CSV table of C-alpha atoms in Angstrom, one decimal:
chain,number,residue,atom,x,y,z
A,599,UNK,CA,0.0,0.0,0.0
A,600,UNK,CA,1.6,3.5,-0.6
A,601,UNK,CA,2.1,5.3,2.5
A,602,UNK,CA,1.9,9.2,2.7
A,603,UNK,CA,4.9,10.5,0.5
A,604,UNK,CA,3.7,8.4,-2.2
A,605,UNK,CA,0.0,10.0,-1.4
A,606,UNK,CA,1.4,13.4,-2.0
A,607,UNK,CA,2.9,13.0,-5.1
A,608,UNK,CA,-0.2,11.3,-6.7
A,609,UNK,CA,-2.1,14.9,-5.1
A,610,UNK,CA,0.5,17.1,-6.7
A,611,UNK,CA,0.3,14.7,-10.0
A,612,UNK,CA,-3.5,15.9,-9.4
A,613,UNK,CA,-3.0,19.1,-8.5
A,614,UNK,CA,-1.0,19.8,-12.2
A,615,UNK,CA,-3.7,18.1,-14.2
A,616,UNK,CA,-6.8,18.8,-12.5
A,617,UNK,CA,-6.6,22.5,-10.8
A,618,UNK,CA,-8.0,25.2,-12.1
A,619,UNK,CA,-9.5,23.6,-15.3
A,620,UNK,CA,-13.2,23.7,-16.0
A,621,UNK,CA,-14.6,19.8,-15.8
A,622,UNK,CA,-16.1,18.8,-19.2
A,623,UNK,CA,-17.1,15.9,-18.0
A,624,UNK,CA,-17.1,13.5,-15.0
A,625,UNK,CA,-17.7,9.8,-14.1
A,626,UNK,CA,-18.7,8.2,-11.0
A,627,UNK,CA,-19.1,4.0,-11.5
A,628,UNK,CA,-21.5,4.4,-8.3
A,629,UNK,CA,-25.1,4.7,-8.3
A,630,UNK,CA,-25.5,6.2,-5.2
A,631,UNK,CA,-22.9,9.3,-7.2
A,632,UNK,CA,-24.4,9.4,-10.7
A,633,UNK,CA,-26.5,12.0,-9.9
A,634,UNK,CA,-23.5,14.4,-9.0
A,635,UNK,CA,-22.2,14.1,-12.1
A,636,UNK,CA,-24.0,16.8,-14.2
A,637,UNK,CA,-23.5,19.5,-11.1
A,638,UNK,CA,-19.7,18.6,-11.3
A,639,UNK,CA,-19.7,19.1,-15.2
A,640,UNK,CA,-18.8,22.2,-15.5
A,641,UNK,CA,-17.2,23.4,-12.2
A,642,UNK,CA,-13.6,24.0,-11.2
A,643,UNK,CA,-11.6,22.3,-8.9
A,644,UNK,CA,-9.3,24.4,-6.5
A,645,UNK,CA,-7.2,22.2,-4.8
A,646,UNK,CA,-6.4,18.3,-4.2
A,647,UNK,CA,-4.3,17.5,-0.8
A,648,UNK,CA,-3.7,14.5,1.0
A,649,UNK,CA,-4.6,13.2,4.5
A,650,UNK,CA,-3.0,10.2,5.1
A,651,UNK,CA,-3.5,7.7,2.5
A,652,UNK,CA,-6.5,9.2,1.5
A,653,UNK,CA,-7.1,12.5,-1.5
A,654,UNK,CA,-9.3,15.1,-1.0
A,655,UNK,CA,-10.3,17.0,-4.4
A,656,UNK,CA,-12.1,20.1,-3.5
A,657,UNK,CA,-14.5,21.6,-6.1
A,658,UNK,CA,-15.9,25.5,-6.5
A,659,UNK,CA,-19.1,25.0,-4.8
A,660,UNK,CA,-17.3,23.5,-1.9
A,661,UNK,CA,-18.6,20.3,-2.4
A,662,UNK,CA,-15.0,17.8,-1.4
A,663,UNK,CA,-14.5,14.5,-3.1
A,664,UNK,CA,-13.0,12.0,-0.1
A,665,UNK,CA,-11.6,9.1,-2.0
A,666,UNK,CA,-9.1,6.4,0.1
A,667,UNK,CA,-7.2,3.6,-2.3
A,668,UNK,CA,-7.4,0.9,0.2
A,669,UNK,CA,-4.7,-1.8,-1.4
A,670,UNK,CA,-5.2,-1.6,-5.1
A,671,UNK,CA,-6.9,1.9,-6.0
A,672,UNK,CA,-4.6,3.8,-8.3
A,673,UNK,CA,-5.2,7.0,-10.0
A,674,UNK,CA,-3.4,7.5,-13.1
A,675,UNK,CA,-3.0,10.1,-15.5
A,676,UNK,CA,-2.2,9.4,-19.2
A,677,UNK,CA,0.0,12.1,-21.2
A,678,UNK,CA,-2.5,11.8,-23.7
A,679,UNK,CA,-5.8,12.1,-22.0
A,680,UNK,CA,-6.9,8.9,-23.4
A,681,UNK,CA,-8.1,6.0,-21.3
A,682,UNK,CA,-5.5,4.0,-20.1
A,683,UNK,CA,-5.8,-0.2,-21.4
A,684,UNK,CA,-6.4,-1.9,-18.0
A,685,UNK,CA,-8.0,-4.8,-16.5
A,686,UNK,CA,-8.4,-2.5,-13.7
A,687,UNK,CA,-12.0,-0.9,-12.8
A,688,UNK,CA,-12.8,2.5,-13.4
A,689,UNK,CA,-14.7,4.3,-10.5
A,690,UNK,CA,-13.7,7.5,-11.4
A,691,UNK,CA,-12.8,9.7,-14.5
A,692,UNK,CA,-12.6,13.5,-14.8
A,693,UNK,CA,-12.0,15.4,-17.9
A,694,UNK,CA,-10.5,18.7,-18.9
A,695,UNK,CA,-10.0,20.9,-22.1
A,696,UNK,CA,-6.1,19.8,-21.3
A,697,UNK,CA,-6.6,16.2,-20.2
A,698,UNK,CA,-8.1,13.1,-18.0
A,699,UNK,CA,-7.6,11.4,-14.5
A,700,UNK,CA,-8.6,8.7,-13.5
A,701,UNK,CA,-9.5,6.5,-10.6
A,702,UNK,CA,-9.2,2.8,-10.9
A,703,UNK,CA,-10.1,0.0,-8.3
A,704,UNK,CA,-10.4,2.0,-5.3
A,705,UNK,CA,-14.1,0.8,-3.5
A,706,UNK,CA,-14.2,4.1,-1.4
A,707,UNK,CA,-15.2,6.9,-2.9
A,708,UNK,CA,-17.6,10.1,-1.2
A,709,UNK,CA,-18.5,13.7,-1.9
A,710,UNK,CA,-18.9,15.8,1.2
A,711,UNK,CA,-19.6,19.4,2.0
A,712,UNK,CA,-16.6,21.1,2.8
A,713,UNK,CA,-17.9,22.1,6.0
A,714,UNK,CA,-17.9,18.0,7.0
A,715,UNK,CA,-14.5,17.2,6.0
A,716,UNK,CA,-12.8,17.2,9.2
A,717,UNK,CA,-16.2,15.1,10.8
A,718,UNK,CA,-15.6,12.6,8.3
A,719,UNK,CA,-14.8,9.0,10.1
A,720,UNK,CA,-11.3,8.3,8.5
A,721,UNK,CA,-10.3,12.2,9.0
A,722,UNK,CA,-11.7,13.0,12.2
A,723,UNK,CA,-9.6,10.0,13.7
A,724,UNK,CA,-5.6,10.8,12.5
A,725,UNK,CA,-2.7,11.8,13.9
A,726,UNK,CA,-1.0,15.4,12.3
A,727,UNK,CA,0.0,14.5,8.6
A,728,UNK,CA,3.8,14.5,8.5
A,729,UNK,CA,3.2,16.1,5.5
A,730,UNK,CA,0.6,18.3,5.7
A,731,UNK,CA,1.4,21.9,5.2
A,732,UNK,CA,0.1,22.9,8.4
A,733,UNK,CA,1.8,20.2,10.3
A,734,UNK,CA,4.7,21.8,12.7
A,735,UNK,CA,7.7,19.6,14.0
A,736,UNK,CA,5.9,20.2,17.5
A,737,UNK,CA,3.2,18.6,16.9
A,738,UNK,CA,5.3,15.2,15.5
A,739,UNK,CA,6.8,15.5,18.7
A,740,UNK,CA,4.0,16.0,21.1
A,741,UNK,CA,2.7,12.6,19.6
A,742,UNK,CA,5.8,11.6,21.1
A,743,UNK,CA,6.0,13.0,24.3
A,744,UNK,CA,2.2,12.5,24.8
A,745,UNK,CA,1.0,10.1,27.7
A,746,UNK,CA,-1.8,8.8,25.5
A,747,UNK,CA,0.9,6.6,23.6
A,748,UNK,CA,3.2,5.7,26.2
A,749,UNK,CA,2.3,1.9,26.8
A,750,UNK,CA,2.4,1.2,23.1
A,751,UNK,CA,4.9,-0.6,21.8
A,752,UNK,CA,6.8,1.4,19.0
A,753,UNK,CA,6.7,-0.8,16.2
A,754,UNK,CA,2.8,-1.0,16.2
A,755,UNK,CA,2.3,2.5,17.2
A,756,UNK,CA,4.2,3.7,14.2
A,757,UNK,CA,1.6,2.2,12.1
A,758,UNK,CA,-1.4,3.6,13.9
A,759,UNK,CA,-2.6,6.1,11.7
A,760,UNK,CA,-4.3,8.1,14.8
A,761,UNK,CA,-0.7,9.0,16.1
A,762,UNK,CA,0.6,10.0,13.1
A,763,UNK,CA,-0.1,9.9,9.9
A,764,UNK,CA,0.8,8.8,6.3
A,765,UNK,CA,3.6,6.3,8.1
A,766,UNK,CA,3.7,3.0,6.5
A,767,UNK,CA,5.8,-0.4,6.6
A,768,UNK,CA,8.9,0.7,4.9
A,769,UNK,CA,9.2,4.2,6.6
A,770,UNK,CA,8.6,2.6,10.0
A,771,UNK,CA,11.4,0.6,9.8
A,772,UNK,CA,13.2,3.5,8.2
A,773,UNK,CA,12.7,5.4,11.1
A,774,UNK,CA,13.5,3.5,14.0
A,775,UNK,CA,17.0,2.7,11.8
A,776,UNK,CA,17.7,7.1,11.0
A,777,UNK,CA,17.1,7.6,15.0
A,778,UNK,CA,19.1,4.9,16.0
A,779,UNK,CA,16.6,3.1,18.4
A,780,UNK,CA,15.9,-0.4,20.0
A,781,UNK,CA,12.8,-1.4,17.9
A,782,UNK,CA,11.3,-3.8,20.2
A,783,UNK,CA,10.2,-1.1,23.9
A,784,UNK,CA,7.0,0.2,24.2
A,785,UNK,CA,7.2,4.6,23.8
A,786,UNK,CA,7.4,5.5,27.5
A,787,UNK,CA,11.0,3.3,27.7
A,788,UNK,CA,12.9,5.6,25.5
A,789,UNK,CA,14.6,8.7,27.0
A,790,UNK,CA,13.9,11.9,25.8
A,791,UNK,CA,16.6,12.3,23.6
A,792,UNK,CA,15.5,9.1,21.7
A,793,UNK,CA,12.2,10.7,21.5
A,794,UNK,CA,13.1,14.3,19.7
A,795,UNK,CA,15.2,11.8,17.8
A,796,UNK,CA,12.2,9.6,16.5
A,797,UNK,CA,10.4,12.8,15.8
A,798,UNK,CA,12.9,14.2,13.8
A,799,UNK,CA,13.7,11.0,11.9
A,800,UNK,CA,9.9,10.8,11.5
A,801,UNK,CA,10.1,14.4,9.9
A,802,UNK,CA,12.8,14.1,7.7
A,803,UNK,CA,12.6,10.9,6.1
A,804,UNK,CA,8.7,11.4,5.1
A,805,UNK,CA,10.5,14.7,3.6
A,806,UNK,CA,12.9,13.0,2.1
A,807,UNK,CA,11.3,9.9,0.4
A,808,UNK,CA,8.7,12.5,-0.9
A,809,UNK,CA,11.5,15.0,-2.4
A,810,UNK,CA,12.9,12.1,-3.9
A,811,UNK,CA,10.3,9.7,-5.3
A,812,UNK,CA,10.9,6.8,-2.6
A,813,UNK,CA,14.1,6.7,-1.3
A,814,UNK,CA,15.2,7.4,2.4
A,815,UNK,CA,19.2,6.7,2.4
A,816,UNK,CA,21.2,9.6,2.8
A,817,UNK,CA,22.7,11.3,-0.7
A,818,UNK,CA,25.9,10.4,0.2
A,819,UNK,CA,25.5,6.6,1.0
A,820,UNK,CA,22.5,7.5,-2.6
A,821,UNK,CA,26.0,8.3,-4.8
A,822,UNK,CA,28.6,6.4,-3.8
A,823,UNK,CA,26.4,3.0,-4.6
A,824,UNK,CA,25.1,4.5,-8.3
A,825,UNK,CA,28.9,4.9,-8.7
A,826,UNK,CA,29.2,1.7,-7.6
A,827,UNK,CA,26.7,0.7,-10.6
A,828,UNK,CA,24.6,-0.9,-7.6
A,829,UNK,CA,20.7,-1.4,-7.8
A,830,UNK,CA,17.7,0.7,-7.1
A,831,UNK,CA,17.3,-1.5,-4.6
A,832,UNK,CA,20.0,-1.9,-3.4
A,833,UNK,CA,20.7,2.3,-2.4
A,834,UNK,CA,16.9,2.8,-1.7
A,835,UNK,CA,16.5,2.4,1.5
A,836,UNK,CA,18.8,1.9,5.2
A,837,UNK,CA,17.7,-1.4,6.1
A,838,UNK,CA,13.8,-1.9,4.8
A,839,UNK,CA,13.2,-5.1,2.9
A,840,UNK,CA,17.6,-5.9,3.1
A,841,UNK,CA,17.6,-8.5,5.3
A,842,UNK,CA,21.3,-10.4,5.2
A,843,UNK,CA,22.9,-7.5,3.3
A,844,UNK,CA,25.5,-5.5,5.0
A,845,UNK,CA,23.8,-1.5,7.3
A,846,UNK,CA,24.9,1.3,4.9
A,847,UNK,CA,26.6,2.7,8.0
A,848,UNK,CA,28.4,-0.3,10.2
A,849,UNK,CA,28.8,-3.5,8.0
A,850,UNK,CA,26.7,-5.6,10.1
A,851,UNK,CA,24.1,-7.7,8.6
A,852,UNK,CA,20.6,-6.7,8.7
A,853,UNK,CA,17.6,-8.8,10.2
A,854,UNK,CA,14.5,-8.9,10.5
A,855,UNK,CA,11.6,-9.6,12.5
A,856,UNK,CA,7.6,-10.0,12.4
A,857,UNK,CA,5.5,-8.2,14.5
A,858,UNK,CA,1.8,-7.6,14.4
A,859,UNK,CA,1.8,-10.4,11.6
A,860,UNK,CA,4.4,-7.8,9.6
A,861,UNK,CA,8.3,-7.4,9.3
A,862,UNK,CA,10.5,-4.8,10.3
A,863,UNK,CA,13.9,-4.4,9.3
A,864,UNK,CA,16.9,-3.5,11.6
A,865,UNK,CA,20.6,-2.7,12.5
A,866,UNK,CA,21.5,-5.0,15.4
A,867,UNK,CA,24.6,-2.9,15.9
A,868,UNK,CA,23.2,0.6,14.9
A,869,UNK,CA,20.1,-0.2,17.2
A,870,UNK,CA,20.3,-3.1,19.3
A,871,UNK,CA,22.5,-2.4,22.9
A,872,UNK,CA,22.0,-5.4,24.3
């Protein structure tokens, strides 16, 4: 499933195609939508952000389109306006003078009055955004710092969209690696300074895999492996998803481990001090 840089940059992708055209025609595959259609024909749309893993497209007449992926929705956005050749199913296609996006597969799909947005039961239950505009470095690190988290164990907490979101598998992982921390305590049994750590691992690597389409290494660690001639996947990432290869930073061979009926990936040296 993407998490929330990936999110972003499908909003943006949006955001170039979609903002500030008139509509000259729209498609809903639901029959409880159809209706809608002819009232969006004809209307702008102003903006398209992200809140977690879900897009809001806000039209003119402040009517907001919530729509959430789940695992296979996908919106995609031919150079050439035509309808992309899929086995995929279409739930939702809007057109422009300039061009077409579309929605494929996602089973999740509402239209809201602006005014509801924030009352919605996905929204009204997450965390600050990492990436929200709005979002400040304190309030990453409150989550941190707050009691209402303390007895959670990290590696599920990080996953918990209420605490904060848009953070998925690989930057979990990620993130406990950047701030150097034992994976396996629960929040209230790391000191403070592992704390403003994970907050501003948290921070910067969301930043950084959305700046950069994905990856979260550092540009250093980034160049000297292309030089190298080594693979995408290879310089992608710290430790996600590199279990028996050697940490970018010490040599030692990474693990992993499941948890919560999902792996994490980890540094024994880097973050283990047994």
């Amino acid at each position: 499933m993407p998490e929330g840089p990936e999110i972003w940059r499908t909003a943006d992708n949006l955001n170039k195609a979609l903002t500030g055209r008139k509509i000259t025609d729209f498609y809903f595959a639901f029959d409880e939508l159809k209706d809608s259609e002819p009232k969006l024909k004809g209307q702008k749309i102003t903006n398209v952000e992200a809140r977690a893993k879900a897009i809001l497209t806000y039209f003119e007449d402040d009517i907001v389109m919530y729509s959430h992926n789940q695992l296979y929705g996908k919106w995609m956005i031919p150079e050439d306006g035509k309808q992309p050749e899929t086995n995929r199913s279409l739930r939702v296609a809007i057109h422009n003078k300039q061009g077409s996006a579309y929605l494929y597969s996602a089973s999740d799909v509402e239209l809201l009055p602006r005014n509801k947005v924030e009352d919605h039961s996905y929204i009204k239950k997450l965390g600050p955004d990492v990436l929200h505009p709005n979002t400040t470095k304190q309030d990453i690190a409150k989550q941190y710092f707050s009691d209402e988290f303390k007895n959670r164990k990290l590696t599920t907490l990080l996953l918990d969209q209420g605490f904060v979101s848009g953070i998925g598998n690989y930057l979990r992982s990620e993130i406990m690696f950047y701030a150097g921390v034992n994976p396996r305590q629960k929040l209230r049994e790391y000191s403070r300074e592992e704390k403003e750590e994970l907050a501003k691992a948290t921070i910067t690597l969301s930043e950084r895999s959305y700046e950069t389409g994905g990856i979260t290494n550092d540009a250093s660690i980034v160049e000297a492996l292309k030089r190298e001639n080594a693979a995408y996947s290879e310089y992608r990432h710290f430790v996600y998803n590199r279990t028996g290869d050697r940490c970018h930073k010490c040599g030692t061979v990474i693990e992993e481990e499941k948890t919560g009926g999902r792996k994490i990936y980890y540094c024994p040296s880097c973050q283990i001090n047994d």
